[in-house]
mmCIF file of C-alpha atoms in Angstrom:
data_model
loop_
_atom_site.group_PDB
_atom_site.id
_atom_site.type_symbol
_atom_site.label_atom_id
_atom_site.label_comp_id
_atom_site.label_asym_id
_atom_site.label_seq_id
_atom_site.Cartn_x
_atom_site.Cartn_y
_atom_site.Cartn_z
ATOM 1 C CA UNK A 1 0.000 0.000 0.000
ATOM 2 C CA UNK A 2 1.403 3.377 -1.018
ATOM 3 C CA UNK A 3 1.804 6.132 1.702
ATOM 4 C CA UNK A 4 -0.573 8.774 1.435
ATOM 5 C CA UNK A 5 -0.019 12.752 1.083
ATOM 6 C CA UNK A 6 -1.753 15.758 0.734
ATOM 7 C CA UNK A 7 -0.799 16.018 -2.942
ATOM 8 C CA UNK A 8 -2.446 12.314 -3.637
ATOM 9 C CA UNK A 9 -5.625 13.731 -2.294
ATOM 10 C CA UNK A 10 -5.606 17.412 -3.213
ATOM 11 C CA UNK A 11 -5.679 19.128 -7.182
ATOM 12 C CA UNK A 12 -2.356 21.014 -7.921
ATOM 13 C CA UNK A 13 -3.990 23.993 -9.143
ATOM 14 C CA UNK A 14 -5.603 24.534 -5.190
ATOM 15 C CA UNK A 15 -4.613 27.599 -3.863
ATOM 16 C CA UNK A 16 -4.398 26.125 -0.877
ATOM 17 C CA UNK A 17 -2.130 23.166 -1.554
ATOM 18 C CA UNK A 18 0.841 24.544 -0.378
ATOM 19 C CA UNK A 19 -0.225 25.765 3.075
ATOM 20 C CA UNK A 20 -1.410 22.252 3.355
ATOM 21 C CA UNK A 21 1.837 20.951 2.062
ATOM 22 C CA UNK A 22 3.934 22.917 4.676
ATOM 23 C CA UNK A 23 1.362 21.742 7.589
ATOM 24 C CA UNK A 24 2.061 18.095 6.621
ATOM 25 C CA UNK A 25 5.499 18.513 6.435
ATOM 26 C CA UNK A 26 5.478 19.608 10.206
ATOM 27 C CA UNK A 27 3.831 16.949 11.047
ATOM 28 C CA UNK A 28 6.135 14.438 9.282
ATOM 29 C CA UNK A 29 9.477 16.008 10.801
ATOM 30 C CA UNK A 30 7.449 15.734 14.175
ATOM 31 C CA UNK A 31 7.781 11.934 13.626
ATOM 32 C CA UNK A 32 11.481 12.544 12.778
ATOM 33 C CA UNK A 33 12.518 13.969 15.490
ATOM 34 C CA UNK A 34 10.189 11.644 17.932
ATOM 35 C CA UNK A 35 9.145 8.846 15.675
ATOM 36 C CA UNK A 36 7.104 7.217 19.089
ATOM 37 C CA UNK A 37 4.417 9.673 18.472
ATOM 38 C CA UNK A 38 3.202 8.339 15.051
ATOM 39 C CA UNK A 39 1.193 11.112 14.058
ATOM 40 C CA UNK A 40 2.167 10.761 10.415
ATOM 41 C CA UNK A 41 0.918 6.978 10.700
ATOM 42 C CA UNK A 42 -2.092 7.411 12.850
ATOM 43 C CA UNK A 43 -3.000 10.206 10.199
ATOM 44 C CA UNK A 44 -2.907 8.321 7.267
ATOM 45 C CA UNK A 45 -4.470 4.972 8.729
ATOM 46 C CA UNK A 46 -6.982 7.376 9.975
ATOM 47 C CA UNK A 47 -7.687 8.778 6.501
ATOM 48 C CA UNK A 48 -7.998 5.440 4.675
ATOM 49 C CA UNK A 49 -10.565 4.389 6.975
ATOM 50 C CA UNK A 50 -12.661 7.520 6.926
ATOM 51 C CA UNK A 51 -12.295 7.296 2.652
ATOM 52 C CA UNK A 52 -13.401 3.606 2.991
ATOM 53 C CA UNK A 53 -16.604 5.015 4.905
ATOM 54 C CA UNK A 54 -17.249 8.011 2.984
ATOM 55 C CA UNK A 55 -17.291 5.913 -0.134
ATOM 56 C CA UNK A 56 -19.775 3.143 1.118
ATOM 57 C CA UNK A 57 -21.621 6.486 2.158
ATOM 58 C CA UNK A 58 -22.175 7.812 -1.198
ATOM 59 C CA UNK A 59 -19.905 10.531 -1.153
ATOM 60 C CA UNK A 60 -18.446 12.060 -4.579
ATOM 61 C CA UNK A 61 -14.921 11.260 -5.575
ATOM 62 C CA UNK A 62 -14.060 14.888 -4.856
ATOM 63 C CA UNK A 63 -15.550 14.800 -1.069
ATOM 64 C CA UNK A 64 -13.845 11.571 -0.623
ATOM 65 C CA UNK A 65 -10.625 12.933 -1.499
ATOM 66 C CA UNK A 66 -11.056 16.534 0.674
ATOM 67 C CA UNK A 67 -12.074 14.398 3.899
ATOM 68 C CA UNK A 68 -8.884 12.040 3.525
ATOM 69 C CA UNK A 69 -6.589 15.247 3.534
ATOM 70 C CA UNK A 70 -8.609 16.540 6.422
ATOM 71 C CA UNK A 71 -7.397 13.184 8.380
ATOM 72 C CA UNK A 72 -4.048 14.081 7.751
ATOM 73 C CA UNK A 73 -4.472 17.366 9.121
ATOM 74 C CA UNK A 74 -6.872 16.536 12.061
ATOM 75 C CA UNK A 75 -4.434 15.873 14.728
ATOM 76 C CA UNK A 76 -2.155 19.023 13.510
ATOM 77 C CA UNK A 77 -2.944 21.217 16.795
ATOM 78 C CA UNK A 78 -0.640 18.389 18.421
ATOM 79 C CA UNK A 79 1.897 20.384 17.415
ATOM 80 C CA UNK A 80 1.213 22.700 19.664
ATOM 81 C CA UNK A 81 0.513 20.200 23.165
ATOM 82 C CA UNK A 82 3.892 20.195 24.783
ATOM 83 C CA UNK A 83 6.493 17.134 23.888
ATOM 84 C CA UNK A 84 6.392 16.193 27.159
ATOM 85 C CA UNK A 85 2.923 15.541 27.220
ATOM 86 C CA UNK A 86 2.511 14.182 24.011
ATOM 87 C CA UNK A 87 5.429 11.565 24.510
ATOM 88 C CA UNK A 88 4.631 11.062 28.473
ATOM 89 C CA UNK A 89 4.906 7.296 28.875
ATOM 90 C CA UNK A 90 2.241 7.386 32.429
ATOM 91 C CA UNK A 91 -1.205 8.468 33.025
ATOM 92 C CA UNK A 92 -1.565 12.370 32.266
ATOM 93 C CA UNK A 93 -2.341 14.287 34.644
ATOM 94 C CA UNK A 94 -5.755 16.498 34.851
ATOM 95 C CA UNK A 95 -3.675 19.718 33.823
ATOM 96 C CA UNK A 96 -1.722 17.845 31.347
ATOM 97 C CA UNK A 97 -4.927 15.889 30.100
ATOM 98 C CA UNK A 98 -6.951 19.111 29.615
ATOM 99 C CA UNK A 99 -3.659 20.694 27.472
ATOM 100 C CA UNK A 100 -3.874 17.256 24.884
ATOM 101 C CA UNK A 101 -8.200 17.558 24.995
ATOM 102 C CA UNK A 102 -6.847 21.910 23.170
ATOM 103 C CA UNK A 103 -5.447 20.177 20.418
ATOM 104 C CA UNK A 104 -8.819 19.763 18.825
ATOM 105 C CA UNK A 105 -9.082 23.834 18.517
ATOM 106 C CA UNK A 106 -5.322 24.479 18.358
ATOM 107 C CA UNK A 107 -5.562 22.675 14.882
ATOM 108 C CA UNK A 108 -8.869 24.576 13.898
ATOM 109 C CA UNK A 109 -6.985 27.862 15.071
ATOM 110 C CA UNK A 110 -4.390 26.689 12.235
ATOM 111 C CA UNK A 111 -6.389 25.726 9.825
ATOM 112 C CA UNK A 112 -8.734 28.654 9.778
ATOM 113 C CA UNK A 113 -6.682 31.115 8.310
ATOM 114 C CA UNK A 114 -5.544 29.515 5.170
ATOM 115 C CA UNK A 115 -7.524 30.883 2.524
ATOM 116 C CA UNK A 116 -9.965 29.062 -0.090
ATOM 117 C CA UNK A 117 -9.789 26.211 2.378
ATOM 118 C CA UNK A 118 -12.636 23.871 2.641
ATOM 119 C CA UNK A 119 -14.754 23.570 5.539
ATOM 120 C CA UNK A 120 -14.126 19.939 5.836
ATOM 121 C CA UNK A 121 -10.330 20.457 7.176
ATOM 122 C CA UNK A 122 -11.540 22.765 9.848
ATOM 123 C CA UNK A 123 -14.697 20.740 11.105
ATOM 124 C CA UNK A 124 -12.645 17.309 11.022
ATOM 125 C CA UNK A 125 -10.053 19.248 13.210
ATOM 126 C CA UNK A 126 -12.238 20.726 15.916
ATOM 127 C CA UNK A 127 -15.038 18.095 15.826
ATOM 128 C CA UNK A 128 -13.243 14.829 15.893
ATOM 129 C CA UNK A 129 -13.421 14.198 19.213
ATOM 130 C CA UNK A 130 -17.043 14.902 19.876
ATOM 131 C CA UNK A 131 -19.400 12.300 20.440
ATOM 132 C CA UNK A 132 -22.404 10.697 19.117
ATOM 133 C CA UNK A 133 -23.939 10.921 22.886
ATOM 134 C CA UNK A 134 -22.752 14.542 23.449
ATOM 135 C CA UNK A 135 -19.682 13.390 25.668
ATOM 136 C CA UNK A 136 -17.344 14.820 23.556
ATOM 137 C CA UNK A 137 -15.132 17.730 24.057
ATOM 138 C CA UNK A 138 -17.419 20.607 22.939
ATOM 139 C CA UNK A 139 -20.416 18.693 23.868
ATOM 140 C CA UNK A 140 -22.653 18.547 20.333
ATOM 141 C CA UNK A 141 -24.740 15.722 20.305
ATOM 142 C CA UNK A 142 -25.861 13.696 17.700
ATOM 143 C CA UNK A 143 -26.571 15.116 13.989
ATOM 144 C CA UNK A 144 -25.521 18.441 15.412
ATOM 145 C CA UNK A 145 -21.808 16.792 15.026
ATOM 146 C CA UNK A 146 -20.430 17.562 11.301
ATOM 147 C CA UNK A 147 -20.873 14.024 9.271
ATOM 148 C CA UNK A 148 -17.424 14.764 8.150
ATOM 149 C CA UNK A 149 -16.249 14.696 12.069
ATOM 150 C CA UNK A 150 -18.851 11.883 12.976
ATOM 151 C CA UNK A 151 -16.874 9.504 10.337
ATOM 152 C CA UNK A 152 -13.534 10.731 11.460
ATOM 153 C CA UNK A 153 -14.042 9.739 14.868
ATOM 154 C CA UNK A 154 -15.083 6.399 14.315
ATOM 155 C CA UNK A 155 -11.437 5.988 12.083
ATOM 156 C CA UNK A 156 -9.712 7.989 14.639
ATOM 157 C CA UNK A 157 -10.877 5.757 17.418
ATOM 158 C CA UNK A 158 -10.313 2.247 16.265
ATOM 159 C CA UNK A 159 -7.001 3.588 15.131
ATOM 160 C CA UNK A 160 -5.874 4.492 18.160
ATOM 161 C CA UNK A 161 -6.818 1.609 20.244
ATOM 162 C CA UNK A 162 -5.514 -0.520 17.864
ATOM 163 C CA UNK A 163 -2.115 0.830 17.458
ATOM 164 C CA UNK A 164 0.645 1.030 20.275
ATOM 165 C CA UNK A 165 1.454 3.738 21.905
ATOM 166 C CA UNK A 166 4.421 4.759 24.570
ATOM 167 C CA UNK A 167 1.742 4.524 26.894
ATOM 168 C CA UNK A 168 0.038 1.391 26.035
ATOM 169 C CA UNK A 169 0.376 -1.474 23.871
ATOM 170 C CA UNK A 170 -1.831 -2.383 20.784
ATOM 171 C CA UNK A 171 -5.071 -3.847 21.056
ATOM 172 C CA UNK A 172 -6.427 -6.748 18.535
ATOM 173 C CA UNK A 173 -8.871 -5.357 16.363
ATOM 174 C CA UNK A 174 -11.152 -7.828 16.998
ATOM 175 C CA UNK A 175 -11.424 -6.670 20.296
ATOM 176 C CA UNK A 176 -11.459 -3.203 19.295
ATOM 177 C CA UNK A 177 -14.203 -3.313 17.298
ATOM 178 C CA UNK A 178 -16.273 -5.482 19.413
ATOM 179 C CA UNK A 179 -16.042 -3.218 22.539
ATOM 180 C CA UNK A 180 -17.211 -0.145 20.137
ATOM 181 C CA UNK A 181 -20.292 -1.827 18.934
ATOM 182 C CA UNK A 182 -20.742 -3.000 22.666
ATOM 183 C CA UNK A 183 -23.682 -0.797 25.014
ATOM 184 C CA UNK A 184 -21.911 1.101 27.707
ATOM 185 C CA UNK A 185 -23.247 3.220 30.219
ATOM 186 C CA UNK A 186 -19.201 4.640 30.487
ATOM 187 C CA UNK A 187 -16.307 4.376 28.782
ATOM 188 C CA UNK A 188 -15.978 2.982 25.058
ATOM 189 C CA UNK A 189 -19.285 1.808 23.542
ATOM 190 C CA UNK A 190 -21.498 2.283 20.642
ATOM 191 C CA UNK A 191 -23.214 5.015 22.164
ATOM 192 C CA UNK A 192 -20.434 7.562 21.243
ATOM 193 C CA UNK A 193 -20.762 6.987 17.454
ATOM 194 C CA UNK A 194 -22.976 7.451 14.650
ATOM 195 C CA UNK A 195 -25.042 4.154 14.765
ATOM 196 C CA UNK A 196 -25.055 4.181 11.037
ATOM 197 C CA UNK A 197 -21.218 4.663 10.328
ATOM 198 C CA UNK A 198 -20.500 2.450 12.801
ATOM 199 C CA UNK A 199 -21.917 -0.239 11.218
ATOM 200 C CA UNK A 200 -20.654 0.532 7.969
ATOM 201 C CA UNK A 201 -17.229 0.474 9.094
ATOM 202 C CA UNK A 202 -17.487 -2.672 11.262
ATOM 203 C CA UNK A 203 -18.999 -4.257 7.936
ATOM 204 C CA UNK A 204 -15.861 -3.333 5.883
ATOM 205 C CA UNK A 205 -13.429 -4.284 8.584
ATOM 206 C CA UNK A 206 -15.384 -7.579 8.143
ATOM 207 C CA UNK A 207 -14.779 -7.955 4.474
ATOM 208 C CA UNK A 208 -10.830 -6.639 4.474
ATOM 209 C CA UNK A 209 -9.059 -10.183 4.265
ATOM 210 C CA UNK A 210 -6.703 -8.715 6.944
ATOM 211 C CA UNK A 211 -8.991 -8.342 9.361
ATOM 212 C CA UNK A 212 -8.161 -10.195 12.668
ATOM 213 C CA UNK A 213 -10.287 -11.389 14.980
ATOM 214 C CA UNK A 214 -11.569 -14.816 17.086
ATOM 215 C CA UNK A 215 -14.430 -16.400 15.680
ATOM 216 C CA UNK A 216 -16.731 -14.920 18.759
ATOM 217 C CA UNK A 217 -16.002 -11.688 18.304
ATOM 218 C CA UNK A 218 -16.442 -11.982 14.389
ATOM 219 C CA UNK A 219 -19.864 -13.568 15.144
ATOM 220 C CA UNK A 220 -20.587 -10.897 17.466
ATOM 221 C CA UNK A 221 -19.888 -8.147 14.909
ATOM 222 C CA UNK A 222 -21.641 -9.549 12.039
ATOM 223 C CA UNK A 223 -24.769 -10.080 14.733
ATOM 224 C CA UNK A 224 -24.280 -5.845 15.083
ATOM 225 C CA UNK A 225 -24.491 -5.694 11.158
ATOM 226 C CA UNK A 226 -27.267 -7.615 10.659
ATOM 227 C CA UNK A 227 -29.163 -5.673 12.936
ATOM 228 C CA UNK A 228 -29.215 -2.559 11.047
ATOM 229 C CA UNK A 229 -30.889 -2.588 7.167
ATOM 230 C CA UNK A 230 -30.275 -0.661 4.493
ATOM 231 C CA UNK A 231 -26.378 -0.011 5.206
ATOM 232 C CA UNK A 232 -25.964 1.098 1.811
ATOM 233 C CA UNK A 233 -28.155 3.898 2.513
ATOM 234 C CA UNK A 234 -27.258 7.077 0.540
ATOM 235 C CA UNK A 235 -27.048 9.858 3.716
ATOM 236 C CA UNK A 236 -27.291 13.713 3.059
ATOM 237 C CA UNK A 237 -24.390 15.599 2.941
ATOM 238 C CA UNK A 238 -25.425 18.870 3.454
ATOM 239 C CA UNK A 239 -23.251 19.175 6.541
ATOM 240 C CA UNK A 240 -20.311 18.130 4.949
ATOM 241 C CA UNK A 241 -18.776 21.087 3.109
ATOM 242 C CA UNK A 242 -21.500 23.766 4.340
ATOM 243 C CA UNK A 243 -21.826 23.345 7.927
ATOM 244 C CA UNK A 244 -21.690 26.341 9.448
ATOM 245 C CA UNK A 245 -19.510 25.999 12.369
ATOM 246 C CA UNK A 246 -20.505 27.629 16.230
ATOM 247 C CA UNK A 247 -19.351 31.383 16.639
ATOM 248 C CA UNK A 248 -16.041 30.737 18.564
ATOM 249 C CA UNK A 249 -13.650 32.520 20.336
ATOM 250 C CA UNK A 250 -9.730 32.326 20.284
ATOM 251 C CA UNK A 251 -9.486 31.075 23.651
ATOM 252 C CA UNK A 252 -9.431 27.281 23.878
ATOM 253 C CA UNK A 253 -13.313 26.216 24.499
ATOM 254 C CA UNK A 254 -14.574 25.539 27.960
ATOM 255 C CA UNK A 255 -12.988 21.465 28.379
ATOM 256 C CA UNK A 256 -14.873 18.779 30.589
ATOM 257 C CA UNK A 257 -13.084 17.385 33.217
#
């Protein structure tokens, strides 16, 4: 599988190509310098997924594209969450844990200014961590949550658990994907995604022959797809490049303990 840039996703002649371009570019010598971090990695496995989704979805070619270079931009306001925290092996701290929950509006604060940019980079960058139950960091609940960001967290999620990290190992994805379609009254569980993209994705991580999991848990999963018809529904995508985002402040937002 190839690696994935901004210039496989986006059309030369965008004006804002470059900006993008120089953003990435951070990002990767961020991995240079502290390759543990894996944003570069995370981003792209995060975009692939998202694309996979989008596609089943209905979106256009051109959508599918401009949501996979928002992925590798969504984590960008890491940049700005202090080394120490970013690459602290133990359990944050509540001071340290509220810095890492700013990244979500230090990348929008980036990513605002660059002009001709579309929506979909900013709303995947301060959205992707809310969730479907209004948990999230800003709190939006629900279709109130950009579909752009709603898909994004679902990739950015499995991702995460899956992969290792300085502070934890890898997960199997079996596992993974079982305790997201899972109820939960706290903690991971199906209520914090779209109940709709969820399923699409767990049905695709079904069909990819690299998929990994124990026959119970794959029995379990394709009990969660079955559940749901019409996954091949064709959503609305209004909210995708014309969702008009919450008047906001420079400040960080107000963060949940």
């Amino acid at each position: 599988m190839s690696l994935l840039n901004p210039r496989d996703l986006i059309d030369d002649d965008e004006a804002f190509l470059p900006a993008i371009e120089s953003a990435w570019a951070k990002i990767v010598g961020f991995d240079a310098v502290f390759p543990n971090s894996d944003l570069t990695g995370h981003s792209r496995r995060v975009a692939r997924s998202a694309m996979a989704i989008a596609r089943q979805v209905g979106f256009s070619q051109r959508d599918v594209f401009e949501l996979g270079a928002a992925c590798l931009m969504h984590d960008l306001g890491k940049l700005d969450v202090g080394t120490s925290i970013l690459n602290k092996p133990g359990i944050l701290t509540d001071i340290e844990r509220a810095e890492m929950r700013r990244h979500a509006h230090y990348g929008f604060l980036a990513l605002r200014g660059i002009p001709d940019l579309p929506a979909v980079f900013t709303l995947v960058a301060r959205f992707h961590h809310e969730s479907f139950d209004g948990k999230g960091y800003e709190g939006l609940q629900g279709d109130a949550i950009p579909a752009a960001a709603r898909i994004v967290q679902i990739a950015d999620v499995h991702d995460a658990l899956c992969s290792r990290r300085v502070y934890k190992p890898g997960e199997p994805e079996g596992k993974i994907i079982c305790a997201m379609i899972r109820p939960s009254r706290s903690g991971l569980g199906r209520a914090q995604f779209d109940p709709n993209f969820l399923r699409l994705f767990a049905k695709l991580r079904l069909a990819d022959p690299d998929f990994a999991a124990t026959a119970p848990e794959r029995a379990e999963i394709e009990a969660f797809v079955a559940t749901e018809p019409g996954l091949d529904q064709v959503y609305a995508q209004r909210d995708v490049a014309t969702h008009e985002l919450p008047d906001v402040a420079d400040a960080a937002p107000s963060l949940r303990p």
